[in-house]
Coordinates of C-alpha atoms in Angstrom, one line a residue:
Chain A
X70 CA -23.3 -5.8 20.7
X71 CA -25.7 -5.8 17.7
X72 CA -22.7 -5.9 15.4
X73 CA -21.4 -9.1 17.0
X74 CA -24.9 -10.9 16.9
X75 CA -25.0 -9.7 13.1
X76 CA -21.6 -11.1 12.6
X77 CA -22.5 -14.6 13.8
X78 CA -25.6 -14.5 11.8
X79 CA -23.7 -13.8 8.8
X80 CA -21.3 -16.7 9.3
X81 CA -24.3 -19.1 10.0
X82 CA -25.7 -18.0 6.8
X83 CA -24.8 -20.6 4.0
X84 CA -25.0 -18.0 1.2
X85 CA -22.4 -16.0 2.8
X86 CA -20.1 -19.1 2.3
X87 CA -20.8 -20.1 -1.2
X88 CA -19.6 -18.7 -4.4
X89 CA -16.1 -17.5 -5.7
X90 CA -15.9 -14.6 -3.1
X91 CA -17.7 -16.2 -0.3
X92 CA -16.3 -16.8 3.0
X93 CA -15.4 -20.5 2.1
X94 CA -13.4 -19.8 -0.8
X95 CA -11.6 -16.9 1.1
X96 CA -11.1 -19.2 4.0
X97 CA -9.2 -21.7 1.7
X98 CA -7.2 -19.1 0.0
X99 CA -6.3 -17.8 3.4
X100 CA -5.3 -21.1 4.6
X101 CA -3.2 -21.6 1.4
X102 CA -1.4 -18.5 1.7
X103 CA -0.5 -19.7 5.3
X104 CA 0.7 -22.9 4.3
X105 CA 2.6 -21.6 1.5
X106 CA 4.4 -19.0 3.7
X107 CA 5.1 -21.7 6.2
X108 CA 6.5 -24.1 3.7
X109 CA 8.9 -21.4 2.1
X110 CA 9.9 -20.1 5.6
X111 CA 10.7 -23.7 6.7
X112 CA 12.7 -24.3 3.8
X113 CA 14.9 -21.4 4.4
X114 CA 14.7 -21.2 8.3
X115 CA 15.0 -24.8 9.4
X116 CA 18.4 -25.7 7.8
X117 CA 19.8 -22.3 9.1
X118 CA 18.5 -22.8 12.7
X119 CA 19.6 -26.4 12.7
X120 CA 23.1 -25.5 11.8
X121 CA 23.2 -22.8 14.2
X122 CA 22.2 -25.0 17.0
X123 CA 24.5 -27.9 16.0
X124 CA 27.5 -25.8 15.5
X125 CA 26.6 -23.1 17.9
X126 CA 28.2 -20.8 15.5
X127 CA 26.3 -17.5 14.4
X128 CA 24.1 -17.8 17.4
X129 CA 24.5 -14.1 18.4
X130 CA 24.0 -12.9 14.8
X131 CA 20.8 -15.0 14.5
X132 CA 19.5 -13.6 17.8
X133 CA 20.1 -10.0 17.1
X134 CA 18.9 -10.1 13.3
X135 CA 15.7 -12.1 13.9
X136 CA 14.9 -9.8 16.6
X137 CA 15.3 -6.7 14.4
X138 CA 13.3 -8.4 11.6
X139 CA 10.5 -9.0 14.0
X140 CA 10.2 -5.5 14.5
X141 CA 9.4 -4.5 10.8
X142 CA 5.8 -3.3 10.2
X143 CA 4.2 -5.9 8.0
X144 CA 1.9 -3.7 6.1
X145 CA 4.9 -1.3 5.4
X146 CA 6.9 -4.1 4.2
X147 CA 4.1 -5.2 1.9
X148 CA 3.5 -1.8 0.5
X149 CA 7.3 -1.3 -0.1
X150 CA 7.6 -4.8 -1.7
X151 CA 4.7 -4.3 -3.9
X152 CA 5.9 -0.8 -5.2
X153 CA 8.7 -2.8 -6.7
X154 CA 7.1 -6.1 -7.6
X155 CA 3.4 -5.0 -8.5
X156 CA 0.2 -5.9 -6.9
X157 CA -0.7 -9.6 -6.3
X158 CA 0.7 -12.3 -4.1
X159 CA 4.3 -11.9 -4.3
X160 CA 4.8 -8.9 -2.2
X161 CA 2.5 -10.1 0.8
X162 CA 4.2 -13.6 0.7
X163 CA 7.6 -12.0 1.0
X164 CA 6.4 -10.1 4.0
X165 CA 5.0 -13.3 5.6
X166 CA 8.1 -15.3 5.1
X167 CA 10.0 -12.3 6.9
X168 CA 7.6 -12.6 9.6
X169 CA 7.8 -16.6 10.0
X170 CA 11.4 -17.0 9.6
X171 CA 12.5 -15.7 13.0
X172 CA 10.4 -17.8 14.9
X173 CA 11.3 -21.0 12.9
X174 CA 15.0 -20.4 13.3
X175 CA 14.6 -19.8 16.9
X176 CA 12.6 -22.9 17.6
X177 CA 15.1 -24.9 15.3
X178 CA 18.4 -23.7 17.4
X179 CA 16.6 -23.8 20.7
X180 CA 15.6 -27.3 19.9
X181 CA 19.0 -28.5 19.2
X182 CA 20.5 -26.7 22.0
X183 CA 18.1 -28.1 24.3
X184 CA 19.3 -31.7 23.9
X185 CA 21.4 -32.8 26.8
X186 CA 25.2 -32.4 26.0
X187 CA 25.9 -35.7 27.7
X188 CA 23.6 -37.5 25.4
X189 CA 25.2 -36.0 22.4
X190 CA 28.7 -36.9 23.9
X191 CA 27.7 -40.4 24.2
X192 CA 26.4 -40.5 20.7
X193 CA 29.7 -39.2 19.4
X194 CA 31.6 -41.8 21.7
X195 CA 29.7 -44.5 20.0
X196 CA 31.0 -43.3 16.6
X197 CA 28.2 -41.3 15.2
X198 CA 29.0 -38.9 12.5
X199 CA 28.2 -35.2 12.8
X200 CA 25.5 -35.8 10.4
X201 CA 24.2 -38.8 12.4
X202 CA 24.4 -36.9 15.6
X203 CA 22.2 -34.1 14.0
X204 CA 19.6 -36.4 12.3
X205 CA 19.3 -39.3 14.9
X206 CA 19.9 -37.5 18.3
X207 CA 19.5 -33.9 18.1
X208 CA 16.6 -33.3 15.8
X209 CA 14.4 -36.0 17.3
X210 CA 15.1 -35.0 20.7
X211 CA 14.7 -31.2 20.0
X212 CA 11.5 -31.9 17.9
X213 CA 8.9 -30.5 20.4
X214 CA 10.8 -27.0 20.3
X215 CA 11.2 -27.2 16.5
X216 CA 7.8 -27.8 16.0
X217 CA 7.0 -25.2 18.6
X218 CA 8.8 -22.8 16.4
X219 CA 6.6 -23.6 13.4
X220 CA 3.6 -23.3 15.6
X221 CA 4.5 -20.0 16.6
X222 CA 5.1 -18.9 12.9
X223 CA 1.7 -20.3 11.7
X224 CA 0.0 -18.4 14.1
X225 CA 1.7 -15.2 13.2
X226 CA 0.9 -15.7 9.6
X227 CA -2.4 -16.8 9.8
X228 CA -3.4 -13.8 11.8
X229 CA -1.2 -11.3 9.4
X230 CA -2.4 -13.0 6.0
X231 CA -5.4 -10.7 6.2
X232 CA -3.1 -8.0 4.7
X233 CA -2.7 -9.9 1.4
X234 CA -5.8 -8.2 0.4
X235 CA -4.4 -4.7 0.7
X236 CA -2.5 -5.4 -2.5
X237 CA -5.1 -7.1 -4.6
X238 CA -4.5 -10.8 -3.4
X239 CA -7.3 -12.6 -1.7
X240 CA -8.0 -14.3 1.7
X241 CA -10.3 -13.4 4.5
X242 CA -8.8 -9.8 4.4
X243 CA -11.1 -9.2 1.4
X244 CA -14.2 -9.3 3.6
X245 CA -12.4 -7.5 6.4
X246 CA -11.3 -4.6 4.2
X247 CA -14.8 -4.5 2.3
X248 CA -16.6 -4.3 5.7
X249 CA -14.2 -1.6 7.0
X250 CA -14.3 0.5 3.7
X251 CA -18.4 0.4 3.5
X252 CA -18.9 0.7 7.4
X253 CA -20.4 -3.0 7.2
X254 CA -19.1 -3.8 10.7
X255 CA -20.8 -7.1 10.7
X256 CA -19.0 -8.2 7.7
X257 CA -15.7 -7.1 9.2
X258 CA -16.3 -8.8 12.5
X259 CA -17.3 -11.8 10.7
X260 CA -14.1 -11.9 8.8
X261 CA -12.1 -11.2 12.1
X262 CA -13.9 -14.0 13.8
X263 CA -13.3 -16.5 11.0
X264 CA -9.5 -15.8 11.1
X265 CA -9.6 -16.2 14.8
X266 CA -11.3 -19.8 14.5
X267 CA -8.8 -20.5 11.7
X268 CA -5.9 -19.6 14.1
X269 CA -7.5 -21.6 17.0
X270 CA -8.0 -24.7 14.8
X271 CA -4.4 -24.5 13.3
X272 CA -2.9 -24.0 16.9
X273 CA -5.0 -26.9 18.2
X274 CA -3.9 -29.1 15.2
X275 CA -0.1 -28.3 16.2
X276 CA -0.8 -29.1 19.7
X277 CA -2.3 -32.6 18.8
X278 CA 0.7 -33.3 16.4
X279 CA 3.2 -32.4 19.3
X280 CA 1.3 -34.6 21.7
X281 CA 1.2 -37.6 19.3
X282 CA 5.0 -37.2 18.6
X283 CA 5.6 -37.4 22.4
X284 CA 4.0 -41.1 22.2
X285 CA 6.6 -42.1 19.6
X286 CA 9.5 -44.0 21.3
X287 CA 12.8 -42.3 20.7
X288 CA 11.3 -38.7 20.3
X289 CA 11.6 -36.3 23.4
Chain B
X760 CA 9.3 3.5 -10.1
X761 CA 10.4 7.5 -9.5
X762 CA 11.8 9.2 -6.4
X763 CA 8.5 10.8 -5.7
X764 CA 6.7 7.4 -5.4
X765 CA 9.5 6.3 -3.0
X766 CA 9.1 9.4 -1.1
X767 CA 5.3 8.9 -0.8
X768 CA 6.0 5.4 0.3
X769 CA 8.4 6.6 3.0
X770 CA 5.7 8.9 4.5
X771 CA 3.3 5.8 4.3
X772 CA 5.7 3.7 6.1
X773 CA 6.0 6.2 8.7
X774 CA 2.4 6.5 9.2
X775 CA 2.0 2.8 9.5
X776 CA 4.6 2.6 12.1
X777 CA 3.4 5.6 14.1
X778 CA 0.6 4.5 16.1
X779 CA -1.8 7.2 17.3
X780 CA -0.9 9.5 19.8
X781 CA -2.4 9.5 23.4
X782 CA -3.9 13.0 23.2
X783 CA -7.4 13.4 22.4
X784 CA -7.6 15.7 19.4
X785 CA -11.0 16.8 20.3
X786 CA -10.8 17.5 24.0
X787 CA -9.9 21.2 24.1
X788 CA -12.4 22.6 21.5
X789 CA -15.4 24.5 22.1
X790 CA -14.5 27.5 24.2
X791 CA -14.9 30.5 22.5
X792 CA -14.4 33.9 24.0
X793 CA -17.3 35.9 25.2
X794 CA -16.0 39.5 24.8
X795 CA -17.7 40.0 21.5
X796 CA -14.1 40.6 19.8
X797 CA -13.1 37.9 16.9
X798 CA -13.7 34.8 19.2
X799 CA -11.3 31.7 18.7
X800 CA -12.5 29.6 15.9
X801 CA -11.6 25.9 15.8
X802 CA -10.7 24.4 12.5
X803 CA -10.8 20.8 12.0
X804 CA -9.4 18.5 9.1
X805 CA -9.5 15.0 8.0
X806 CA -6.6 12.5 8.0
X807 CA -5.8 13.1 4.3
X808 CA -2.9 15.4 3.5
X809 CA -4.8 17.5 0.8
X810 CA -7.5 18.1 3.4
X811 CA -5.3 19.3 6.0
X812 CA -3.6 21.6 3.5
X813 CA -7.0 23.0 2.7
X814 CA -7.8 23.5 6.5
X815 CA -4.5 25.2 6.8
X816 CA -5.4 27.6 4.1
X817 CA -8.6 28.5 5.9
X818 CA -6.8 28.9 9.2
X819 CA -4.2 31.4 7.5
X820 CA -6.6 33.5 5.9
X821 CA -8.7 33.7 9.0
X822 CA -5.7 34.8 10.9
X823 CA -4.9 37.4 8.7
X824 CA -8.3 38.8 9.1
X825 CA -7.4 39.1 13.0
X826 CA -9.3 36.0 14.1
X827 CA -8.0 33.7 16.7
X828 CA -7.7 30.2 15.2
X829 CA -7.1 26.9 16.8
X830 CA -6.2 23.9 14.7
X831 CA -7.6 20.5 15.6
X832 CA -6.2 18.6 12.4
X833 CA -6.1 15.0 11.2
X834 CA -9.4 13.7 12.8
X835 CA -10.2 10.5 11.2
X836 CA -13.6 10.0 10.0
X837 CA -17.1 11.8 9.6
X838 CA -18.5 9.4 12.2
X839 CA -16.1 11.2 14.8
X840 CA -15.9 14.8 13.6
X841 CA -19.5 15.5 12.3
X842 CA -20.9 15.2 15.9
X843 CA -18.2 17.7 17.2
X844 CA -19.2 20.1 14.6
X845 CA -22.8 19.8 15.8
X846 CA -21.7 20.2 19.4
X847 CA -19.9 23.5 18.3
X848 CA -16.5 22.0 19.5
X849 CA -15.3 22.6 16.1
X850 CA -16.4 25.6 13.8
X851 CA -14.7 25.4 10.3
X852 CA -14.3 22.0 8.3
X853 CA -12.9 21.6 4.8
X854 CA -15.3 19.0 3.2
X855 CA -16.4 17.5 -0.1
X856 CA -19.9 18.2 -1.3
X857 CA -21.0 14.5 -2.6
X858 CA -19.4 12.3 0.2
X859 CA -20.9 14.5 2.9
X860 CA -24.3 14.6 1.3
X861 CA -24.2 10.8 1.1
X862 CA -23.1 10.7 4.7
X863 CA -26.0 12.8 6.0
X864 CA -28.6 11.6 3.6
X865 CA -27.8 8.1 1.9
X866 CA -31.0 8.1 -0.1
X867 CA -30.3 11.7 -2.0
X868 CA -30.8 11.4 -5.7
X869 CA -28.9 14.5 -6.5
X870 CA -26.4 14.4 -9.3
X871 CA -25.2 17.9 -10.3
X872 CA -22.7 20.0 -8.5
X873 CA -25.5 22.7 -7.8
X874 CA -28.1 20.3 -6.6
X875 CA -25.7 18.4 -4.4
X876 CA -24.6 21.5 -2.7
X877 CA -28.3 22.7 -2.2
X878 CA -29.5 19.3 -0.8
X879 CA -26.3 19.3 1.4
X880 CA -27.4 22.8 3.0
X881 CA -30.8 21.1 3.8
X882 CA -29.3 17.9 5.1
X883 CA -26.8 19.6 7.5
X884 CA -28.0 19.3 11.1
X885 CA -28.6 22.3 13.5
X886 CA -26.8 25.5 12.7
X887 CA -24.4 24.1 10.5
X888 CA -24.1 25.7 7.0
X889 CA -21.8 25.2 3.8
X890 CA -20.4 28.3 2.3
X891 CA -20.1 28.3 -1.6
X892 CA -18.3 25.4 -3.2
X893 CA -15.0 25.8 -4.9
X894 CA -14.6 24.6 -8.6
X895 CA -12.0 22.2 -7.3
X896 CA -13.2 18.7 -7.0
X897 CA -11.4 15.6 -5.3
X898 CA -13.5 12.8 -6.5
X899 CA -13.3 9.2 -7.7
X900 CA -12.5 9.4 -11.3
X901 CA -11.9 6.5 -13.9
X902 CA -8.5 6.9 -15.3
X903 CA -6.6 4.9 -18.1
X904 CA -3.1 5.3 -19.6
X905 CA -2.8 7.7 -22.5
X906 CA -1.8 4.8 -24.8
X907 CA -4.7 2.6 -23.7
X908 CA -7.0 5.7 -24.5
X909 CA -5.4 6.1 -27.8
X910 CA -5.6 2.6 -28.9
X911 CA -9.1 2.2 -28.2
X912 CA -10.1 5.5 -28.9
X913 CA -11.4 6.3 -25.3
X914 CA -12.6 9.6 -23.9
X915 CA -15.7 8.8 -22.0
X916 CA -16.5 5.9 -19.4
X917 CA -19.0 4.7 -22.0
X918 CA -16.6 4.1 -24.6
X919 CA -15.1 1.3 -22.3
X920 CA -18.1 -0.7 -23.3
X921 CA -16.8 -1.0 -26.9
X922 CA -13.2 -2.4 -25.8
X923 CA -13.1 -6.1 -26.9
X924 CA -10.8 -7.6 -23.9
X925 CA -11.7 -8.3 -20.4
X926 CA -11.0 -5.4 -18.4
X927 CA -9.9 -4.8 -14.8
X928 CA -10.1 -1.8 -12.5
X929 CA -7.7 -1.3 -9.3
X930 CA -9.8 0.5 -6.6
X931 CA -10.4 0.0 -2.9
X932 CA -12.6 -2.8 -2.2
X933 CA -15.7 -0.5 -1.5
X934 CA -16.1 -0.2 -5.3
X935 CA -17.8 -3.6 -5.2
X936 CA -20.6 -2.1 -3.4
X937 CA -20.7 1.7 -4.2
X938 CA -23.4 3.2 -6.6
X939 CA -20.4 4.2 -8.8
X940 CA -18.8 0.9 -8.7
X941 CA -18.9 -2.3 -10.7
X942 CA -22.6 -2.6 -10.6
X943 CA -23.1 1.1 -11.5
X944 CA -20.9 1.0 -14.3
X945 CA -22.6 -2.1 -15.8
X946 CA -26.1 -0.8 -15.3
X947 CA -25.3 2.9 -16.5
X948 CA -22.7 2.3 -19.1
X949 CA -22.9 -1.5 -19.8
X950 CA -19.3 -1.5 -18.9
X951 CA -18.2 -4.9 -17.3
X952 CA -15.0 -4.3 -15.2
X953 CA -13.5 -7.0 -12.8
X954 CA -12.4 -5.3 -9.6
X955 CA -8.7 -5.8 -8.4
X956 CA -8.9 -4.5 -4.9
X957 CA -5.9 -2.5 -4.0
X958 CA -6.6 -0.7 -0.7
X959 CA -4.4 2.4 -0.7
X960 CA -7.2 4.8 -1.9
X961 CA -5.8 5.6 -5.3
X962 CA -2.4 5.8 -4.0
X963 CA 1.1 4.7 -5.4
X964 CA 0.0 0.9 -5.6
X965 CA -3.0 1.8 -7.5
X966 CA -1.1 3.9 -9.8
X967 CA 1.6 1.3 -10.1
X968 CA -0.9 -1.5 -11.0
X969 CA -2.2 0.7 -13.8
X970 CA 1.2 1.6 -15.3
X971 CA 2.4 -1.9 -14.9
X972 CA -0.4 -3.0 -17.0
X973 CA -1.9 -5.3 -14.2
X974 CA -5.0 -3.3 -14.6
X975 CA -6.5 -1.5 -17.7
X976 CA -8.4 1.2 -15.5
X977 CA -7.8 2.6 -12.0
X978 CA -9.7 4.8 -9.7
X979 CA -7.7 7.7 -9.0
X980 CA -8.7 10.9 -7.2
X981 CA -9.2 13.7 -9.5
X982 CA -7.2 16.1 -7.4
X983 CA -4.0 13.4 -7.5
X984 CA -1.1 15.2 -9.2
X985 CA -0.1 11.7 -10.5
X986 CA -2.8 12.0 -13.1
X987 CA -0.8 14.8 -14.9
X988 CA 2.6 13.6 -14.0
X989 CA 2.0 10.2 -15.6
X990 CA 0.0 11.5 -18.5
X991 CA -3.1 9.6 -17.7
X992 CA -6.6 10.2 -19.1
X993 CA -9.7 10.7 -16.8
X994 CA -12.5 9.1 -18.8
X995 CA -15.3 11.6 -18.6
X996 CA -18.3 10.5 -16.6
X997 CA -21.1 11.8 -18.9
X998 CA -23.9 10.0 -16.8
X999 CA -22.8 11.7 -13.5
X1000 CA -22.4 8.3 -11.9
X1001 CA -19.8 9.6 -9.4
X1002 CA -21.2 12.4 -7.1
X1003 CA -19.4 15.7 -7.7
X1004 CA -16.9 16.2 -4.6
X1005 CA -16.5 19.9 -4.8
X1006 CA -14.4 21.5 -1.9
X1007 CA -16.6 23.2 0.5
X1008 CA -16.3 24.5 4.0
X1009 CA -18.8 23.7 6.6
X1010 CA -19.4 26.4 9.2
X1011 CA -21.0 26.7 12.4
X1012 CA -22.9 29.8 13.7
X1013 CA -19.9 31.1 15.4
X1014 CA -18.3 32.0 12.2
X1015 CA -19.3 35.5 11.6
X1016 CA -19.8 37.2 8.3
X1017 CA -16.3 38.7 8.3
X1018 CA -14.8 35.1 8.5
X1019 CA -17.3 33.9 6.1
X1020 CA -16.4 36.3 3.3
X1021 CA -12.7 35.7 4.0
X1022 CA -13.2 32.0 3.4
X1023 CA -15.3 32.4 0.4
X1024 CA -12.5 34.7 -1.1
X1025 CA -10.2 31.6 -0.9
X1026 CA -12.9 29.4 -2.3
X1027 CA -13.2 31.5 -5.1
X1028 CA -9.5 30.8 -6.0
X1029 CA -9.6 27.3 -5.6
X1030 CA -9.8 26.1 -9.1
X1031 CA -9.0 22.5 -10.3
X1032 CA -5.8 23.6 -11.4
X1033 CA -4.9 25.3 -8.1
X1034 CA -5.8 22.2 -6.1
X1035 CA -3.6 20.1 -8.3
X1036 CA -1.0 22.6 -8.0
X1037 CA -1.2 22.7 -4.3
X1038 CA -1.1 18.8 -4.0
X1039 CA 1.7 18.5 -6.4
X1040 CA 3.8 21.1 -4.3
X1041 CA 3.1 19.2 -1.3
X1042 CA 4.1 15.8 -2.7
X1043 CA 7.3 17.2 -4.3
X1044 CA 8.4 19.4 -1.7
X1045 CA 7.3 17.3 1.3
X1046 CA 6.7 20.5 3.3
X1047 CA 4.2 20.8 6.1
X1048 CA 0.7 21.7 5.3
X1049 CA 1.2 25.1 6.9
X1050 CA 4.2 25.7 4.5
X1051 CA 2.4 24.7 1.6
X1052 CA -0.6 26.7 2.4
X1053 CA 1.6 29.6 3.1
X1054 CA 3.4 29.2 -0.1
X1055 CA 0.1 29.1 -2.2
X1056 CA -1.3 32.0 -0.5
X1057 CA 2.0 34.1 -1.4
X1058 CA 1.7 32.9 -4.9
X1059 CA -2.0 34.4 -4.9
X1060 CA -0.8 37.5 -3.6
X1061 CA -3.1 36.9 -0.3
X1062 CA -0.3 37.1 2.4
X1063 CA 0.3 40.2 4.1

């Protein structure tokens, strides 16, 4: 139990948070990696997921391939990518995107599919184009599930972003690896707790967003 | 990117995906036969391919001498296996002098291979002893490319102080705090390096960073065949900042004189070239530690 107490003492120490290698800077790096990975993944996965949900085509392929991708070990992927691309942020970023894309695709197509077909028919009957049906009916009504996909992805990436430090990038993984290698278990635990807190805060902010969206008229 | 590195990565990937098996590697040790004949000796090894080959070498040599041997290989860290050695559950373990001394006595001030070995014998608990150390070492070493060494006329670590550019070193993150790390280099040699942490312990990623020019210096173990394959230059550590890590077997009192002399015979043959040859063969052939050990013993004419 001493390690746990030491870890919290370390986190309560302002000196541990300052400086270019402190917890503060590393937490910001960690958040930045997560945000960047989410952004790239969303640009790739949202359009793909929406098209799959809207047309119903490629659904089986999406289910199988995203399931397979999810089974890839992230550390192995980072190591392999880093052997070709060198050390730094690129290799882990690829791995994080691979990690995040399946959840976002699944959320997007599930969101569109969840819309009552009667509502979609009604929209078509009113003369809406396919684009209008997608943007004005399916996306707004499916938004909770679409954001749910982003939420899952964010949680996975923020927890895995520690691995960026394995190949020379920063983030809270730096403290975690340093603690592990030097048997400084208080530091290792402190970094883990920081990651956990970050994940909780991130998840809570998605929860708040989802609740606020529910109050907007016209959204599900 | 050569085939060899890919092969290593493949192995690394397998290691990453394979979660630890359920059986406890320690639960069968300790039962030695009571009838006075050559009892069963339990040999352990670290979770490191080169160390497991050394353990296999010891095992095969002891078997040739008629000892019954039980292999308990790939036990993770010293925190786990040193207590097992103390309790007599393991009888023979291939170790490295400096790191073991650091583990047992963090305040030691030994620097030479000889004094490290002597202090180690003192520091070992209970009946444990170390036999003679081999010439072969497997230790942190500061490595640069041949081109870089030539360009800046480098042969010792101290020469780095004269290089007029910002220097980066790829190493595990522990390099930040270890005595031979960033601070030690600055204090002892006046060399200022920026650490680029790469957590594969001098493996293919560290090597790649050096060859790609992402760092100028890399910390790669002295027994890594990659040093020779890539024509790298080990900078001489003239001030003995890195503790010598000679290969040495730790033995319990259950290891009798016959077994000890068999082990010392192998130790005598373990030169730096021999260890490099063994590691290189292991990496290129991807053979099991048992096959690598058998191959090398045959090469030495030690196999019956």
